[in-house]
Amino acid sequence: MVQNIKRCLAAFAVGLALSGCATPITGTPMAVDGAGATQHGGPSPDDYEPSAQYGSFSTAPQDQPIPIPSWEWDGWADHGGFCAALPAGLFDGIAAAPPAPTGHFCSFPTTEDTRVQIFWGDIPGPFIYDPLAFLDETRVAGLNAISYDLRTNQDTYPGSCSVAVDTRSLSSYAVLVWTETKRPLDRARSCELAGEVAGRIATARVPLAGGAVWEPTPQRPTTVPSDPCEVVDDLVATHAGLAHKEHEAKRGAGALGPTCLIAKNKREAAVLLTAGPRQGLADTAPPEGARTEDLRIGPLPARKEVMATACAIAVEPVPGRLLRVQYRQDEVVGNECMYARHLVMVALARLIHNH
């Protein structure tokens, strides 16, 4: 069940994208020539419309601080483990025992003879590939959220329910209510209880819900590798339908630094990573003819660059260096900017928590 839930959360990340290229990237089929040409009668790469099934979940600006680190953060052991960020007594009236680390989770039994499992990390996106038993948009402490479960989980743990919360940051969280005995649960009650636990976490730790960020939480990378294919590797690229083997990523060199091209399934991501020290966002011009918009990814300055057939997000992960991810598909469908944004977010989250 744990693996399925983690795969489900990861799959929500698939669905964001943007466009643009500061200089031609050597070896990419995305030539800058004609990149600014007008599409006649077709959508723009940033014409994303929330789907009827998943709604607007995770599509808001992602400009908030990380409230609690991802489970991958290597500092958990030095700060008390996976439950250390939760104030004492936060789940009074719900918990039958204090929360305790269990595997990669923070977990506790409830007074209703069920179990709560809290998963820190991952970045939910508006699309999912795994078959779902159900999915409903909801709100948790004023934040966008979804309640859901995988079809395979319902077959084994009937009535279980997860609530994932969009913290609008580089790390979110999800709460699962289930029972190890596999006895059938009332799904509506499971979702209600998961939402209540998620809401208490939000009001304690998510700034948009009135909470305070847990003090030890890292907010930006301290180091960035020199190889862009290491930054946007197979794990990151999978979030945009670009699962690949290492030798399939094409390394190159552009005027501003090393590049990486990943092309699969009629999609491609072109990654530029400048070497620095004075090659940050303000020092690197967007492609000619691109429509640009300044934004923030978490606390980091960033820029969206929209062209006719592609979209890019450029961000400054550390001062004086630029990470730029350009995404395109064989046909422009409007979600290119969403995919680019998501690739950048997943890459940054891994840099923050794993380096």
CSV table of C-alpha atoms in Angstrom, one decimal:
chain,number,residue,atom,x,y,z
A,1,MET,CA,0.0,0.0,0.0
A,2,VAL,CA,2.8,2.4,0.9
A,3,GLN,CA,4.4,2.0,-2.6
A,4,ASN,CA,1.1,2.6,-4.3
A,5,ILE,CA,0.4,5.7,-2.4
A,6,LYS,CA,3.8,7.1,-3.2
A,7,ARG,CA,3.4,6.3,-6.9
A,8,CYS,CA,0.0,8.0,-6.8
A,9,LEU,CA,1.5,11.1,-5.3
A,10,ALA,CA,4.3,11.2,-7.8
A,11,ALA,CA,1.9,10.8,-10.6
A,12,PHE,CA,0.0,13.9,-9.6
A,13,ALA,CA,3.2,15.8,-10.5
A,14,VAL,CA,2.7,15.0,-14.2
A,15,GLY,CA,1.1,18.0,-15.8
A,16,LEU,CA,2.9,21.4,-16.0
A,17,ALA,CA,4.7,23.2,-18.8
A,18,LEU,CA,6.3,26.4,-20.2
A,19,SER,CA,8.5,27.6,-23.2
A,20,GLY,CA,11.5,29.6,-24.4
A,21,CYS,CA,15.2,29.4,-25.0
A,22,ALA,CA,17.8,32.1,-24.1
A,23,THR,CA,20.2,30.9,-26.9
A,24,PRO,CA,20.0,28.0,-29.3
A,25,ILE,CA,20.7,24.8,-27.4
A,26,THR,CA,23.2,22.7,-29.3
A,27,GLY,CA,21.9,19.4,-30.5
A,28,THR,CA,18.2,20.1,-29.9
A,29,PRO,CA,15.6,19.8,-32.7
A,30,MET,CA,14.0,22.9,-31.1
A,31,ALA,CA,15.6,25.4,-33.4
A,32,VAL,CA,15.1,29.0,-32.4
A,33,ASP,CA,14.3,29.9,-36.0
A,34,GLY,CA,10.6,30.3,-36.3
A,35,ALA,CA,10.1,29.8,-32.6
A,36,GLY,CA,8.2,33.1,-32.3
A,37,ALA,CA,6.0,32.4,-35.3
A,38,THR,CA,2.3,32.7,-34.8
A,39,GLN,CA,0.2,29.5,-34.5
A,40,HIS,CA,-2.9,29.9,-36.7
A,41,GLY,CA,-6.0,28.7,-34.9
A,42,GLY,CA,-4.2,26.6,-32.4
A,43,PRO,CA,-3.6,27.0,-28.6
A,44,SER,CA,-0.6,28.8,-27.0
A,45,PRO,CA,1.7,26.7,-24.9
A,46,ASP,CA,0.3,28.4,-21.8
A,47,ASP,CA,-3.4,27.9,-22.6
A,48,TYR,CA,-3.8,25.3,-19.9
A,49,GLU,CA,-7.4,24.7,-18.8
A,50,PRO,CA,-8.1,22.7,-15.7
A,51,SER,CA,-9.6,19.3,-16.5
A,52,ALA,CA,-13.1,18.5,-15.5
A,53,GLN,CA,-11.9,15.6,-13.4
A,54,TYR,CA,-9.0,17.2,-11.5
A,55,GLY,CA,-10.1,20.8,-11.5
A,56,SER,CA,-7.7,23.6,-10.6
A,57,PHE,CA,-5.8,21.5,-8.0
A,58,SER,CA,-2.0,22.5,-8.1
A,59,THR,CA,-2.4,25.0,-10.9
A,60,ALA,CA,-2.1,28.1,-8.7
A,61,PRO,CA,1.2,30.1,-8.4
A,62,GLN,CA,3.8,28.0,-6.5
A,63,ASP,CA,5.5,30.9,-4.7
A,64,GLN,CA,5.3,29.9,-1.1
A,65,PRO,CA,7.9,28.7,1.4
A,66,ILE,CA,8.2,25.0,2.1
A,67,PRO,CA,6.3,24.4,5.4
A,68,ILE,CA,7.9,21.0,6.3
A,69,PRO,CA,10.7,19.2,4.5
A,70,SER,CA,10.3,16.2,2.2
A,71,TRP,CA,10.8,12.8,3.6
A,72,GLU,CA,14.0,12.7,1.5
A,73,TRP,CA,15.6,15.5,3.5
A,74,ASP,CA,18.8,14.2,5.0
A,75,GLY,CA,18.4,16.4,8.1
A,76,TRP,CA,15.4,14.5,9.7
A,77,ALA,CA,17.6,12.3,11.8
A,78,ASP,CA,19.3,15.3,13.4
A,79,HIS,CA,16.0,17.0,14.1
A,80,GLY,CA,14.0,14.3,15.8
A,81,GLY,CA,12.6,12.3,12.9
A,82,PHE,CA,9.5,12.5,10.7
A,83,CYS,CA,7.1,13.7,13.3
A,84,ALA,CA,9.3,16.4,14.8
A,85,ALA,CA,7.7,19.2,12.9
A,86,LEU,CA,4.3,18.6,14.5
A,87,PRO,CA,3.5,20.5,17.7
A,88,ALA,CA,2.7,18.4,20.8
A,89,GLY,CA,-1.0,17.8,21.2
A,90,LEU,CA,-1.9,18.7,17.6
A,91,PHE,CA,-4.1,15.7,17.1
A,92,ASP,CA,-5.7,15.6,20.6
A,93,GLY,CA,-9.2,14.1,20.3
A,94,ILE,CA,-8.1,12.1,17.1
A,95,ALA,CA,-5.0,10.2,18.1
A,96,ALA,CA,-5.1,7.2,20.4
A,97,ALA,CA,-1.3,7.5,20.8
A,98,PRO,CA,1.3,10.2,20.0
A,99,PRO,CA,2.6,10.3,16.4
A,100,ALA,CA,5.7,8.3,15.7
A,101,PRO,CA,8.0,7.8,12.7
A,102,THR,CA,7.1,4.6,10.7
A,103,GLY,CA,9.2,3.9,7.7
A,104,HIS,CA,9.1,7.1,5.6
A,105,PHE,CA,6.0,8.4,7.3
A,106,CYS,CA,4.7,10.0,10.5
A,107,SER,CA,2.0,7.7,11.8
A,108,PHE,CA,-0.5,7.2,14.6
A,109,PRO,CA,-3.5,5.1,15.6
A,110,THR,CA,-6.8,6.9,15.9
A,111,THR,CA,-9.5,6.7,18.6
A,112,GLU,CA,-11.7,5.1,15.8
A,113,ASP,CA,-9.5,2.0,15.4
A,114,THR,CA,-8.0,3.3,12.1
A,115,ARG,CA,-4.5,4.5,11.3
A,116,VAL,CA,-3.3,7.8,10.0
A,117,GLN,CA,-0.2,8.0,7.8
A,118,ILE,CA,1.4,11.4,6.9
A,119,PHE,CA,3.6,11.6,3.9
A,120,TRP,CA,5.9,14.7,3.6
A,121,GLY,CA,7.0,15.7,0.2
A,122,ASP,CA,6.2,15.3,-3.5
A,123,ILE,CA,4.6,18.0,-5.7
A,124,PRO,CA,1.1,17.1,-6.8
A,125,GLY,CA,0.2,18.1,-10.3
A,126,PRO,CA,-3.2,18.2,-12.0
A,127,PHE,CA,-2.8,14.9,-13.9
A,128,ILE,CA,-2.5,11.2,-12.8
A,129,TYR,CA,-1.8,8.0,-14.7
A,130,ASP,CA,-2.7,5.4,-12.2
A,131,PRO,CA,-6.3,4.1,-12.2
A,132,LEU,CA,-8.3,5.8,-9.5
A,133,ALA,CA,-11.1,4.5,-7.4
A,134,PHE,CA,-12.3,8.1,-6.8
A,135,LEU,CA,-11.0,11.6,-6.8
A,136,ASP,CA,-12.8,14.7,-5.5
A,137,GLU,CA,-11.7,18.3,-5.2
A,138,THR,CA,-11.9,19.7,-1.7
A,139,ARG,CA,-10.5,22.5,0.5
A,140,VAL,CA,-8.4,22.1,3.6
A,141,ALA,CA,-7.9,25.2,5.8
A,142,GLY,CA,-8.6,27.3,2.8
A,143,LEU,CA,-6.1,25.5,0.6
A,144,ASN,CA,-6.8,23.5,-2.6
A,145,ALA,CA,-6.8,19.8,-1.9
A,146,ILE,CA,-8.0,16.5,-3.3
A,147,SER,CA,-9.4,13.4,-1.6
A,148,TYR,CA,-8.6,10.2,-3.6
A,149,ASP,CA,-7.4,6.6,-3.6
A,150,LEU,CA,-6.1,4.2,-6.2
A,151,ARG,CA,-8.3,1.5,-7.4
A,152,THR,CA,-5.9,-1.2,-6.4
A,153,ASN,CA,-5.8,0.1,-2.8
A,154,GLN,CA,-9.6,0.0,-2.5
A,155,ASP,CA,-9.6,-3.6,-3.5
A,156,THR,CA,-7.2,-4.4,-0.7
A,157,TYR,CA,-8.1,-1.7,1.9
A,158,PRO,CA,-11.7,-0.9,1.2
A,159,GLY,CA,-12.8,2.6,2.4
A,160,SER,CA,-9.3,4.0,2.8
A,161,CYS,CA,-8.8,7.6,1.7
A,162,SER,CA,-5.9,10.1,1.1
A,163,VAL,CA,-6.1,13.8,1.2
A,164,ALA,CA,-3.3,15.7,-0.6
A,165,VAL,CA,-2.8,19.4,0.1
A,166,ASP,CA,-1.4,21.9,-2.3
A,167,THR,CA,0.8,24.1,-0.1
A,168,ARG,CA,1.8,26.1,-3.2
A,169,SER,CA,5.5,25.4,-2.4
A,170,LEU,CA,8.3,23.0,-3.4
A,171,SER,CA,7.0,20.4,-1.0
A,172,SER,CA,3.5,19.4,-0.1
A,173,TYR,CA,2.0,16.6,2.1
A,174,ALA,CA,-0.7,14.0,2.1
A,175,VAL,CA,-2.7,12.2,4.8
A,176,LEU,CA,-3.9,8.6,4.5
A,177,VAL,CA,-6.5,7.0,6.7
A,178,TRP,CA,-6.6,3.2,6.5
A,179,THR,CA,-6.6,0.1,8.6
A,180,GLU,CA,-4.0,-2.7,8.7
A,181,THR,CA,-6.7,-5.3,9.4
A,182,LYS,CA,-8.2,-4.6,5.9
A,183,ARG,CA,-11.7,-4.4,7.3
A,184,PRO,CA,-14.0,-2.3,5.2
A,185,LEU,CA,-14.2,1.4,6.3
A,186,ASP,CA,-16.7,4.1,5.7
A,187,ARG,CA,-15.0,6.0,2.9
A,188,ALA,CA,-16.7,9.3,3.6
A,189,ARG,CA,-15.6,9.1,7.2
A,190,SER,CA,-12.0,8.2,6.2
A,191,CYS,CA,-11.9,11.2,3.9
A,192,GLU,CA,-13.4,13.5,6.5
A,193,LEU,CA,-10.8,12.3,9.1
A,194,ALA,CA,-7.9,12.7,6.7
A,195,GLY,CA,-9.1,16.2,5.9
A,196,GLU,CA,-9.3,17.1,9.6
A,197,VAL,CA,-5.7,15.9,10.2
A,198,ALA,CA,-4.5,17.7,7.1
A,199,GLY,CA,-6.2,20.8,8.2
A,200,ARG,CA,-4.6,20.8,11.6
A,201,ILE,CA,-1.2,20.4,10.0
A,202,ALA,CA,-2.0,23.3,7.7
A,203,THR,CA,-3.0,25.7,10.4
A,204,ALA,CA,0.1,24.8,12.4
A,205,ARG,CA,2.7,24.9,9.6
A,206,VAL,CA,1.4,26.3,6.3
A,207,PRO,CA,1.7,30.1,6.1
A,208,LEU,CA,-1.3,30.5,3.7
A,209,ALA,CA,-3.4,28.8,6.4
A,210,GLY,CA,-2.0,30.9,9.2
A,211,GLY,CA,0.7,28.5,10.2
A,212,ALA,CA,4.4,29.0,10.8
A,213,VAL,CA,7.1,27.2,8.7
A,214,TRP,CA,9.0,24.6,10.7
A,215,GLU,CA,12.2,26.5,11.5
A,216,PRO,CA,14.8,23.8,10.3
A,217,THR,CA,13.1,23.5,6.9
A,218,PRO,CA,15.5,24.3,4.0
A,219,GLN,CA,14.2,26.6,1.3
A,220,ARG,CA,16.8,26.7,-1.4
A,221,PRO,CA,19.6,24.5,-2.8
A,222,THR,CA,23.0,25.0,-1.3
A,223,THR,CA,24.8,23.3,-4.2
A,224,VAL,CA,23.9,22.5,-7.8
A,225,PRO,CA,25.7,19.9,-10.0
A,226,SER,CA,27.4,21.0,-13.2
A,227,ASP,CA,25.6,18.4,-15.3
A,228,PRO,CA,22.0,19.4,-16.4
A,229,CYS,CA,21.2,15.7,-17.1
A,230,GLU,CA,21.9,15.1,-13.4
A,231,VAL,CA,19.6,17.8,-12.3
A,232,VAL,CA,16.7,16.7,-14.7
A,233,ASP,CA,17.4,13.0,-14.5
A,234,ASP,CA,15.1,10.1,-15.2
A,235,LEU,CA,13.2,10.4,-11.9
A,236,VAL,CA,12.5,14.1,-12.6
A,237,ALA,CA,11.7,13.6,-16.3
A,238,THR,CA,9.2,10.9,-15.5
A,239,HIS,CA,6.9,13.6,-14.1
A,240,ALA,CA,6.4,14.8,-17.6
A,241,GLY,CA,6.1,11.5,-19.4
A,242,LEU,CA,9.8,11.4,-20.3
A,243,ALA,CA,11.0,8.3,-18.5
A,244,HIS,CA,14.3,7.3,-20.1
A,245,LYS,CA,17.6,5.5,-19.6
A,246,GLU,CA,20.7,7.6,-18.8
A,247,HIS,CA,22.3,7.0,-22.2
A,248,GLU,CA,19.2,8.4,-24.0
A,249,ALA,CA,19.7,11.8,-22.5
A,250,LYS,CA,21.8,13.8,-25.0
A,251,ARG,CA,24.4,16.0,-23.5
A,252,GLY,CA,25.6,19.1,-25.4
A,253,ALA,CA,27.2,22.5,-24.9
A,254,GLY,CA,25.7,25.9,-25.6
A,255,ALA,CA,27.0,29.4,-25.5
A,256,LEU,CA,25.9,29.7,-21.9
A,257,GLY,CA,26.8,26.3,-20.6
A,258,PRO,CA,26.1,22.6,-20.7
A,259,THR,CA,22.8,21.3,-22.0
A,260,CYS,CA,20.7,18.2,-21.8
A,261,LEU,CA,18.0,17.0,-24.3
A,262,ILE,CA,15.5,14.3,-23.4
A,263,ALA,CA,13.1,13.3,-26.2
A,264,LYS,CA,10.6,10.5,-25.9
A,265,ASN,CA,7.0,9.7,-26.8
A,266,LYS,CA,6.6,12.8,-29.0
A,267,ARG,CA,7.7,15.1,-26.1
A,268,GLU,CA,11.0,16.7,-25.3
A,269,ALA,CA,12.6,18.7,-22.6
A,270,ALA,CA,15.7,20.8,-23.3
A,271,VAL,CA,17.7,21.8,-20.2
A,272,LEU,CA,20.3,24.5,-19.8
A,273,LEU,CA,22.4,25.0,-16.7
A,274,THR,CA,24.8,27.9,-16.6
A,275,ALA,CA,28.1,27.6,-14.9
A,276,GLY,CA,28.1,31.0,-13.3
A,277,PRO,CA,29.2,33.1,-11.5
A,278,ARG,CA,27.4,35.9,-13.3
A,279,GLN,CA,25.0,34.0,-15.4
A,280,GLY,CA,21.8,34.3,-13.4
A,281,LEU,CA,18.3,35.3,-14.4
A,282,ALA,CA,19.1,39.0,-14.9
A,283,ASP,CA,22.2,38.2,-16.9
A,284,THR,CA,20.5,35.8,-19.3
A,285,ALA,CA,18.1,37.2,-21.9
A,286,PRO,CA,15.0,35.3,-23.0
A,287,PRO,CA,14.7,34.2,-26.6
A,288,GLU,CA,13.8,36.8,-29.1
A,289,GLY,CA,10.1,37.1,-29.6
A,290,ALA,CA,9.2,35.2,-26.5
A,291,ARG,CA,6.4,36.4,-24.3
A,292,THR,CA,7.8,36.6,-20.8
A,293,GLU,CA,6.4,36.8,-17.2
A,294,ASP,CA,8.4,37.2,-14.0
A,295,LEU,CA,7.4,34.8,-11.2
A,296,ARG,CA,8.7,33.0,-8.3
A,297,ILE,CA,9.2,29.3,-7.7
A,298,GLY,CA,9.1,29.1,-3.9
A,299,PRO,CA,11.4,31.9,-2.8
A,300,LEU,CA,13.5,31.8,-6.0
A,301,PRO,CA,13.3,34.3,-8.8
A,302,ALA,CA,12.1,32.8,-12.0
A,303,ARG,CA,10.8,33.7,-15.5
A,304,LYS,CA,8.2,32.1,-17.8
A,305,GLU,CA,9.1,32.3,-21.5
A,306,VAL,CA,6.3,31.4,-23.9
A,307,MET,CA,6.9,30.9,-27.6
A,308,ALA,CA,4.7,29.6,-30.4
A,309,THR,CA,5.5,25.9,-30.0
A,310,ALA,CA,7.3,25.6,-26.7
A,311,CYS,CA,7.5,27.0,-23.2
A,312,ALA,CA,10.3,27.3,-20.7
A,313,ILE,CA,10.8,28.2,-17.0
A,314,ALA,CA,14.1,29.8,-16.1
A,315,VAL,CA,15.0,29.9,-12.4
A,316,GLU,CA,18.1,31.0,-10.4
A,317,PRO,CA,18.7,28.0,-8.0
A,318,VAL,CA,21.7,29.6,-6.5
A,319,PRO,CA,23.0,33.2,-7.1
A,320,GLY,CA,24.6,33.7,-10.5
A,321,ARG,CA,23.5,30.4,-12.1
A,322,LEU,CA,20.5,29.7,-14.2
A,323,LEU,CA,18.5,26.5,-14.7
A,324,ARG,CA,16.2,26.6,-17.7
A,325,VAL,CA,13.8,23.9,-18.8
A,326,GLN,CA,12.0,24.1,-22.1
A,327,TYR,CA,9.2,21.7,-22.9
A,328,ARG,CA,7.4,21.0,-26.2
A,329,GLN,CA,5.3,18.3,-27.8
A,330,ASP,CA,4.7,17.3,-31.4
A,331,GLU,CA,1.5,19.4,-31.2
A,332,VAL,CA,0.8,22.3,-29.0
A,333,VAL,CA,-2.0,21.4,-26.6
A,334,GLY,CA,-1.8,24.2,-24.1
A,335,ASN,CA,-0.2,22.3,-21.1
A,336,GLU,CA,3.4,22.9,-22.2
A,337,CYS,CA,4.0,25.6,-19.6
A,338,MET,CA,2.5,23.5,-16.9
A,339,TYR,CA,4.9,20.6,-17.7
A,340,ALA,CA,7.9,22.9,-17.8
A,341,ARG,CA,7.0,24.4,-14.4
A,342,HIS,CA,6.6,21.1,-12.9
A,343,LEU,CA,9.9,19.7,-14.1
A,344,VAL,CA,11.6,22.7,-12.6
A,345,MET,CA,9.8,22.3,-9.3
A,346,VAL,CA,10.6,18.6,-9.0
A,347,ALA,CA,14.2,19.3,-9.9
A,348,LEU,CA,14.6,22.1,-7.3
A,349,ALA,CA,12.9,20.1,-4.6
A,350,ARG,CA,15.3,17.2,-5.1
A,351,LEU,CA,18.3,19.7,-5.0
A,352,ILE,CA,17.0,21.2,-1.8
A,353,HIS,CA,16.4,17.9,0.0
A,354,ASN,CA,19.1,15.7,-1.4
A,355,HIS,CA,22.2,17.9,-1.6
